[in-house]
Amino acid sequence: MSEKRNENANNQKSGRRRRWLLIPAALILAAVIALGFLGNYLVNFALLRSEEHDVAPEAITEEDRPVFEANKAALEAMTDAWLAEASCEEISLASDDGLTLRADLFVTDETSHDWLIGVHGYTGSREDYRTT
């Protein structure tokens, strides 16, 4: 009789131990699945971003449209004037893994210590700087 009690007690301890091991395993599995979905979303958002994330033209009210268009035209005029004044030099260097990295160096004032390093997105190109 006492052997049966000992066997039942051992089975109960084993069952409790198994349950306590299943809880962390289930939590880890849930975290891995959640991180997989989150990672997939972020990669798709960063690499496959479409114009749907930009401000839609219909989101601009008719009242604000003239201001928007005037600001856009002014920005393009300032960009064109700056690009006409700046000298552009194409620079390239080899990365550690053998890829050739290319850049455009724009210089307008040799005495200035102001710098801007612009980096386009993964699917972008240097033409994307036209309106920045």
Short mmCIF file of N, CA and C in Angstrom, two decimals:
data_model
loop_
_atom_site.label_atom_id
_atom_site.label_comp_id
_atom_site.label_asym_id
_atom_site.label_seq_id
_atom_site.Cartn_x
_atom_site.Cartn_y
_atom_site.Cartn_z
N MET A 1 0.81 -1.18 0.00
CA MET A 1 0.00 0.00 0.00
C MET A 1 0.87 1.27 0.00
N SER A 2 1.90 1.26 0.81
CA SER A 2 2.77 2.44 0.86
C SER A 2 3.55 2.59 -0.44
N GLU A 3 3.79 1.45 -1.11
CA GLU A 3 4.47 1.55 -2.40
C GLU A 3 3.58 2.26 -3.42
N LYS A 4 2.28 1.97 -3.38
CA LYS A 4 1.34 2.63 -4.28
C LYS A 4 1.28 4.13 -4.01
N ARG A 5 1.29 4.48 -2.72
CA ARG A 5 1.28 5.90 -2.36
C ARG A 5 2.53 6.59 -2.87
N ASN A 6 3.67 5.94 -2.69
CA ASN A 6 4.93 6.52 -3.17
C ASN A 6 4.91 6.68 -4.69
N GLU A 7 4.35 5.65 -5.36
CA GLU A 7 4.27 5.69 -6.82
C GLU A 7 3.33 6.82 -7.27
N ASN A 8 2.19 6.97 -6.59
CA ASN A 8 1.26 8.05 -6.90
C ASN A 8 1.89 9.42 -6.63
N ALA A 9 2.59 9.54 -5.53
CA ALA A 9 3.25 10.81 -5.20
C ALA A 9 4.31 11.14 -6.25
N ASN A 10 5.08 10.14 -6.67
CA ASN A 10 6.09 10.37 -7.71
C ASN A 10 5.46 10.77 -9.04
N ASN A 11 4.33 10.13 -9.37
CA ASN A 11 3.63 10.47 -10.61
C ASN A 11 3.09 11.90 -10.55
N GLN A 12 2.59 12.31 -9.37
CA GLN A 12 2.09 13.67 -9.22
C GLN A 12 3.22 14.69 -9.35
N LYS A 13 4.37 14.40 -8.72
CA LYS A 13 5.53 15.29 -8.83
C LYS A 13 6.01 15.37 -10.27
N SER A 14 6.04 14.24 -10.94
CA SER A 14 6.47 14.20 -12.34
C SER A 14 5.51 15.00 -13.23
N GLY A 15 4.22 14.89 -12.97
CA GLY A 15 3.21 15.64 -13.73
C GLY A 15 3.34 17.14 -13.50
N ARG A 16 3.58 17.53 -12.25
CA ARG A 16 3.76 18.94 -11.94
C ARG A 16 5.03 19.48 -12.61
N ARG A 17 6.09 18.69 -12.55
CA ARG A 17 7.35 19.08 -13.15
C ARG A 17 7.18 19.25 -14.67
N ARG A 18 6.45 18.35 -15.28
CA ARG A 18 6.21 18.40 -16.72
C ARG A 18 5.41 19.66 -17.07
N ARG A 19 4.40 19.98 -16.25
CA ARG A 19 3.62 21.20 -16.49
C ARG A 19 4.48 22.44 -16.36
N TRP A 20 5.35 22.47 -15.36
CA TRP A 20 6.21 23.64 -15.17
C TRP A 20 7.24 23.76 -16.29
N LEU A 21 7.58 22.67 -16.93
CA LEU A 21 8.49 22.74 -18.07
C LEU A 21 7.75 23.14 -19.34
N LEU A 22 6.47 22.79 -19.44
CA LEU A 22 5.69 23.14 -20.62
C LEU A 22 5.38 24.64 -20.69
N ILE A 23 5.21 25.26 -19.55
CA ILE A 23 4.88 26.70 -19.53
C ILE A 23 6.00 27.53 -20.14
N PRO A 24 7.26 27.41 -19.69
CA PRO A 24 8.32 28.20 -20.34
C PRO A 24 8.50 27.83 -21.81
N ALA A 25 8.36 26.55 -22.14
CA ALA A 25 8.49 26.14 -23.53
C ALA A 25 7.42 26.80 -24.39
N ALA A 26 6.19 26.85 -23.90
CA ALA A 26 5.10 27.49 -24.64
C ALA A 26 5.34 29.00 -24.77
N LEU A 27 5.84 29.63 -23.73
CA LEU A 27 6.14 31.07 -23.78
C LEU A 27 7.26 31.36 -24.78
N ILE A 28 8.28 30.53 -24.78
CA ILE A 28 9.39 30.72 -25.73
C ILE A 28 8.89 30.54 -27.15
N LEU A 29 8.08 29.52 -27.38
CA LEU A 29 7.53 29.28 -28.71
C LEU A 29 6.66 30.47 -29.16
N ALA A 30 5.84 30.98 -28.26
CA ALA A 30 4.99 32.13 -28.59
C ALA A 30 5.85 33.36 -28.91
N ALA A 31 6.93 33.57 -28.15
CA ALA A 31 7.82 34.70 -28.41
C ALA A 31 8.51 34.57 -29.76
N VAL A 32 8.96 33.37 -30.10
CA VAL A 32 9.62 33.14 -31.39
C VAL A 32 8.65 33.41 -32.54
N ILE A 33 7.43 32.94 -32.42
CA ILE A 33 6.43 33.17 -33.46
C ILE A 33 6.12 34.65 -33.58
N ALA A 34 5.93 35.33 -32.44
CA ALA A 34 5.64 36.77 -32.48
C ALA A 34 6.79 37.54 -33.10
N LEU A 35 8.02 37.22 -32.73
CA LEU A 35 9.17 37.91 -33.31
C LEU A 35 9.31 37.62 -34.79
N GLY A 36 8.97 36.42 -35.21
CA GLY A 36 8.99 36.10 -36.64
C GLY A 36 8.02 36.96 -37.42
N PHE A 37 6.80 37.10 -36.92
CA PHE A 37 5.82 37.95 -37.59
C PHE A 37 6.25 39.42 -37.57
N LEU A 38 6.76 39.90 -36.44
CA LEU A 38 7.20 41.29 -36.34
C LEU A 38 8.37 41.55 -37.28
N GLY A 39 9.33 40.65 -37.31
CA GLY A 39 10.48 40.80 -38.20
C GLY A 39 10.05 40.83 -39.66
N ASN A 40 9.15 39.95 -40.03
CA ASN A 40 8.65 39.92 -41.40
C ASN A 40 7.95 41.23 -41.75
N TYR A 41 7.15 41.75 -40.84
CA TYR A 41 6.46 43.01 -41.09
C TYR A 41 7.46 44.15 -41.28
N LEU A 42 8.46 44.23 -40.39
CA LEU A 42 9.43 45.32 -40.47
C LEU A 42 10.28 45.24 -41.74
N VAL A 43 10.68 44.05 -42.13
CA VAL A 43 11.45 43.90 -43.36
C VAL A 43 10.61 44.31 -44.56
N ASN A 44 9.38 43.86 -44.60
CA ASN A 44 8.50 44.25 -45.70
C ASN A 44 8.27 45.75 -45.71
N PHE A 45 8.12 46.35 -44.55
CA PHE A 45 7.89 47.80 -44.47
C PHE A 45 9.11 48.56 -44.96
N ALA A 46 10.31 48.10 -44.57
CA ALA A 46 11.53 48.82 -44.92
C ALA A 46 11.93 48.60 -46.38
N LEU A 47 11.86 47.36 -46.84
CA LEU A 47 12.37 47.05 -48.16
C LEU A 47 11.34 47.16 -49.27
N LEU A 48 10.13 46.86 -48.95
CA LEU A 48 9.10 46.83 -49.98
C LEU A 48 8.09 47.95 -49.80
N ARG A 49 8.53 49.02 -49.19
CA ARG A 49 7.64 50.14 -48.91
C ARG A 49 7.10 50.71 -50.21
N SER A 50 5.85 50.99 -50.23
CA SER A 50 5.23 51.55 -51.43
C SER A 50 4.74 52.96 -51.13
N GLU A 51 4.18 53.56 -52.12
CA GLU A 51 3.71 54.93 -51.97
C GLU A 51 2.51 55.04 -51.04
N GLU A 52 1.91 53.91 -50.67
CA GLU A 52 0.74 53.97 -49.79
C GLU A 52 1.10 54.53 -48.42
N HIS A 53 2.40 54.52 -48.07
CA HIS A 53 2.82 55.05 -46.78
C HIS A 53 3.12 56.55 -46.84
N ASP A 54 3.20 57.09 -48.03
CA ASP A 54 3.43 58.51 -48.19
C ASP A 54 2.11 59.26 -48.05
N VAL A 55 2.21 60.56 -47.93
CA VAL A 55 0.99 61.37 -47.82
C VAL A 55 0.27 61.30 -49.16
N ALA A 56 -0.93 60.85 -49.12
CA ALA A 56 -1.72 60.73 -50.35
C ALA A 56 -2.14 62.12 -50.81
N PRO A 57 -2.08 62.36 -52.12
CA PRO A 57 -2.50 63.68 -52.63
C PRO A 57 -3.92 64.05 -52.21
N GLU A 58 -4.79 63.04 -52.10
CA GLU A 58 -6.16 63.37 -51.70
C GLU A 58 -6.27 63.75 -50.22
N ALA A 59 -5.21 63.49 -49.45
CA ALA A 59 -5.22 63.88 -48.04
C ALA A 59 -4.99 65.38 -47.88
N ILE A 60 -4.50 66.03 -48.93
CA ILE A 60 -4.27 67.47 -48.89
C ILE A 60 -5.58 68.15 -49.29
N THR A 61 -6.05 68.99 -48.42
CA THR A 61 -7.32 69.66 -48.69
C THR A 61 -7.14 70.70 -49.81
N GLU A 62 -8.21 71.03 -50.45
CA GLU A 62 -8.16 72.04 -51.52
C GLU A 62 -7.69 73.38 -50.98
N GLU A 63 -7.99 73.64 -49.73
CA GLU A 63 -7.57 74.88 -49.10
C GLU A 63 -6.04 74.91 -48.94
N ASP A 64 -5.45 73.75 -48.64
CA ASP A 64 -4.00 73.66 -48.42
C ASP A 64 -3.21 73.40 -49.70
N ARG A 65 -3.87 72.97 -50.78
CA ARG A 65 -3.16 72.59 -52.00
C ARG A 65 -2.29 73.71 -52.56
N PRO A 66 -2.77 74.97 -52.65
CA PRO A 66 -1.89 76.03 -53.19
C PRO A 66 -0.62 76.21 -52.36
N VAL A 67 -0.76 76.12 -51.06
CA VAL A 67 0.41 76.25 -50.19
C VAL A 67 1.36 75.08 -50.42
N PHE A 68 0.79 73.88 -50.52
CA PHE A 68 1.61 72.69 -50.76
C PHE A 68 2.36 72.81 -52.08
N GLU A 69 1.68 73.19 -53.13
CA GLU A 69 2.31 73.32 -54.45
C GLU A 69 3.36 74.42 -54.46
N ALA A 70 3.09 75.53 -53.79
CA ALA A 70 4.07 76.63 -53.73
C ALA A 70 5.32 76.19 -52.97
N ASN A 71 5.14 75.48 -51.86
CA ASN A 71 6.29 75.00 -51.10
C ASN A 71 7.10 73.99 -51.91
N LYS A 72 6.40 73.13 -52.64
CA LYS A 72 7.08 72.13 -53.46
C LYS A 72 7.88 72.81 -54.57
N ALA A 73 7.30 73.81 -55.23
CA ALA A 73 7.99 74.54 -56.29
C ALA A 73 9.19 75.30 -55.73
N ALA A 74 9.03 75.91 -54.56
CA ALA A 74 10.14 76.64 -53.94
C ALA A 74 11.28 75.69 -53.58
N LEU A 75 10.94 74.52 -53.07
CA LEU A 75 11.97 73.54 -52.72
C LEU A 75 12.71 73.07 -53.97
N GLU A 76 11.99 72.82 -55.05
CA GLU A 76 12.64 72.39 -56.29
C GLU A 76 13.52 73.49 -56.85
N ALA A 77 13.09 74.74 -56.77
CA ALA A 77 13.90 75.87 -57.25
C ALA A 77 15.17 76.01 -56.42
N MET A 78 15.04 75.88 -55.10
CA MET A 78 16.23 75.97 -54.23
C MET A 78 17.19 74.81 -54.51
N THR A 79 16.65 73.62 -54.72
CA THR A 79 17.48 72.46 -55.02
C THR A 79 18.21 72.65 -56.34
N ASP A 80 17.49 73.11 -57.37
CA ASP A 80 18.12 73.35 -58.67
C ASP A 80 19.21 74.41 -58.56
N ALA A 81 18.96 75.49 -57.83
CA ALA A 81 19.97 76.55 -57.66
C ALA A 81 21.19 76.02 -56.93
N TRP A 82 20.97 75.22 -55.89
CA TRP A 82 22.10 74.68 -55.13
C TRP A 82 22.90 73.71 -55.98
N LEU A 83 22.22 72.83 -56.74
CA LEU A 83 22.92 71.88 -57.59
C LEU A 83 23.69 72.57 -58.71
N ALA A 84 23.17 73.69 -59.23
CA ALA A 84 23.87 74.44 -60.27
C ALA A 84 25.14 75.07 -59.72
N GLU A 85 25.10 75.46 -58.46
CA GLU A 85 26.25 76.11 -57.82
C GLU A 85 27.29 75.11 -57.35
N ALA A 86 26.86 73.94 -56.94
CA ALA A 86 27.76 72.96 -56.34
C ALA A 86 28.54 72.20 -57.40
N SER A 87 29.78 71.89 -57.06
CA SER A 87 30.54 70.99 -57.93
C SER A 87 30.29 69.57 -57.44
N CYS A 88 30.16 68.65 -58.37
CA CYS A 88 29.85 67.27 -58.02
C CYS A 88 30.99 66.38 -58.46
N GLU A 89 31.44 65.56 -57.55
CA GLU A 89 32.52 64.62 -57.85
C GLU A 89 32.03 63.23 -57.44
N GLU A 90 32.18 62.26 -58.36
CA GLU A 90 31.78 60.90 -58.03
C GLU A 90 32.95 60.20 -57.34
N ILE A 91 32.65 59.59 -56.22
CA ILE A 91 33.66 58.91 -55.42
C ILE A 91 33.28 57.44 -55.33
N SER A 92 34.27 56.56 -55.36
CA SER A 92 33.97 55.15 -55.17
C SER A 92 35.09 54.52 -54.36
N LEU A 93 34.72 53.50 -53.61
CA LEU A 93 35.69 52.75 -52.83
C LEU A 93 35.22 51.31 -52.71
N ALA A 94 36.15 50.43 -52.43
CA ALA A 94 35.82 49.01 -52.31
C ALA A 94 35.59 48.67 -50.85
N SER A 95 34.52 47.94 -50.59
CA SER A 95 34.23 47.50 -49.22
C SER A 95 35.06 46.26 -48.91
N ASP A 96 35.04 45.86 -47.65
CA ASP A 96 35.81 44.69 -47.22
C ASP A 96 35.38 43.41 -47.95
N ASP A 97 34.10 43.35 -48.36
CA ASP A 97 33.63 42.15 -49.04
C ASP A 97 33.70 42.27 -50.57
N GLY A 98 34.40 43.30 -51.05
CA GLY A 98 34.66 43.41 -52.48
C GLY A 98 33.64 44.19 -53.28
N LEU A 99 32.61 44.73 -52.65
CA LEU A 99 31.62 45.52 -53.37
C LEU A 99 32.14 46.93 -53.61
N THR A 100 31.75 47.52 -54.70
CA THR A 100 32.13 48.90 -54.99
C THR A 100 31.02 49.81 -54.48
N LEU A 101 31.37 50.70 -53.58
CA LEU A 101 30.42 51.66 -53.03
C LEU A 101 30.65 53.00 -53.74
N ARG A 102 29.58 53.59 -54.24
CA ARG A 102 29.69 54.85 -54.97
C ARG A 102 28.94 55.95 -54.23
N ALA A 103 29.48 57.16 -54.37
CA ALA A 103 28.85 58.31 -53.72
C ALA A 103 29.07 59.54 -54.59
N ASP A 104 28.26 60.54 -54.37
CA ASP A 104 28.44 61.85 -54.99
C ASP A 104 28.86 62.83 -53.91
N LEU A 105 29.95 63.54 -54.16
CA LEU A 105 30.43 64.55 -53.23
C LEU A 105 30.08 65.91 -53.81
N PHE A 106 29.23 66.64 -53.12
CA PHE A 106 28.84 67.98 -53.54
C PHE A 106 29.57 68.99 -52.67
N VAL A 107 30.28 69.90 -53.30
CA VAL A 107 31.03 70.92 -52.56
C VAL A 107 30.54 72.28 -53.04
N THR A 108 30.10 73.11 -52.11
CA THR A 108 29.68 74.47 -52.48
C THR A 108 30.59 75.52 -51.85
N ASP A 109 31.08 75.25 -50.66
CA ASP A 109 31.91 76.23 -49.97
C ASP A 109 33.09 75.48 -49.34
N GLU A 110 34.27 75.70 -49.86
CA GLU A 110 35.46 74.99 -49.38
C GLU A 110 35.77 75.29 -47.91
N THR A 111 35.34 76.43 -47.42
CA THR A 111 35.69 76.82 -46.05
C THR A 111 34.69 76.30 -45.02
N SER A 112 33.58 75.77 -45.48
CA SER A 112 32.55 75.31 -44.55
C SER A 112 32.94 73.97 -43.93
N HIS A 113 32.62 73.82 -42.67
CA HIS A 113 32.84 72.56 -41.98
C HIS A 113 31.51 71.82 -41.75
N ASP A 114 30.47 72.28 -42.41
CA ASP A 114 29.16 71.63 -42.30
C ASP A 114 29.10 70.46 -43.28
N TRP A 115 28.59 69.34 -42.80
CA TRP A 115 28.49 68.13 -43.61
C TRP A 115 27.09 67.56 -43.54
N LEU A 116 26.73 66.89 -44.58
CA LEU A 116 25.50 66.12 -44.60
C LEU A 116 25.81 64.82 -45.31
N ILE A 117 25.54 63.73 -44.66
CA ILE A 117 25.69 62.43 -45.30
C ILE A 117 24.29 61.90 -45.54
N GLY A 118 23.92 61.82 -46.79
CA GLY A 118 22.59 61.34 -47.16
C GLY A 118 22.67 59.90 -47.62
N VAL A 119 21.78 59.09 -47.15
CA VAL A 119 21.77 57.68 -47.51
C VAL A 119 20.38 57.32 -48.00
N HIS A 120 20.31 56.83 -49.23
CA HIS A 120 19.01 56.43 -49.76
C HIS A 120 18.66 55.06 -49.21
N GLY A 121 17.41 54.68 -49.34
CA GLY A 121 16.95 53.39 -48.85
C GLY A 121 17.48 52.24 -49.70
N TYR A 122 17.23 51.05 -49.26
CA TYR A 122 17.73 49.85 -49.92
C TYR A 122 17.29 49.78 -51.38
N THR A 123 16.09 50.16 -51.66
CA THR A 123 15.59 50.09 -53.04
C THR A 123 15.70 51.43 -53.74
N GLY A 124 16.37 52.42 -53.14
CA GLY A 124 16.48 53.74 -53.71
C GLY A 124 17.71 53.91 -54.58
N SER A 125 17.89 55.13 -55.08
CA SER A 125 19.05 55.46 -55.90
C SER A 125 19.39 56.93 -55.67
N ARG A 126 20.46 57.36 -56.28
CA ARG A 126 20.89 58.75 -56.06
C ARG A 126 19.88 59.76 -56.59
N GLU A 127 19.03 59.35 -57.51
CA GLU A 127 18.01 60.27 -58.02
C GLU A 127 16.98 60.62 -56.92
N ASP A 128 16.90 59.82 -55.88
CA ASP A 128 15.97 60.09 -54.80
C ASP A 128 16.32 61.37 -54.04
N TYR A 129 17.56 61.85 -54.19
CA TYR A 129 17.96 63.07 -53.48
C TYR A 129 17.45 64.33 -54.17
N ARG A 130 16.88 64.20 -55.31
CA ARG A 130 16.42 65.35 -56.09
C ARG A 130 15.48 66.23 -55.28
N THR A 131 14.63 65.64 -54.48
CA THR A 131 13.64 66.44 -53.75
C THR A 131 13.91 66.51 -52.25
N THR A 132 15.12 66.15 -51.81
CA THR A 132 15.40 66.24 -50.37
C THR A 132 16.07 67.53 -50.02
#
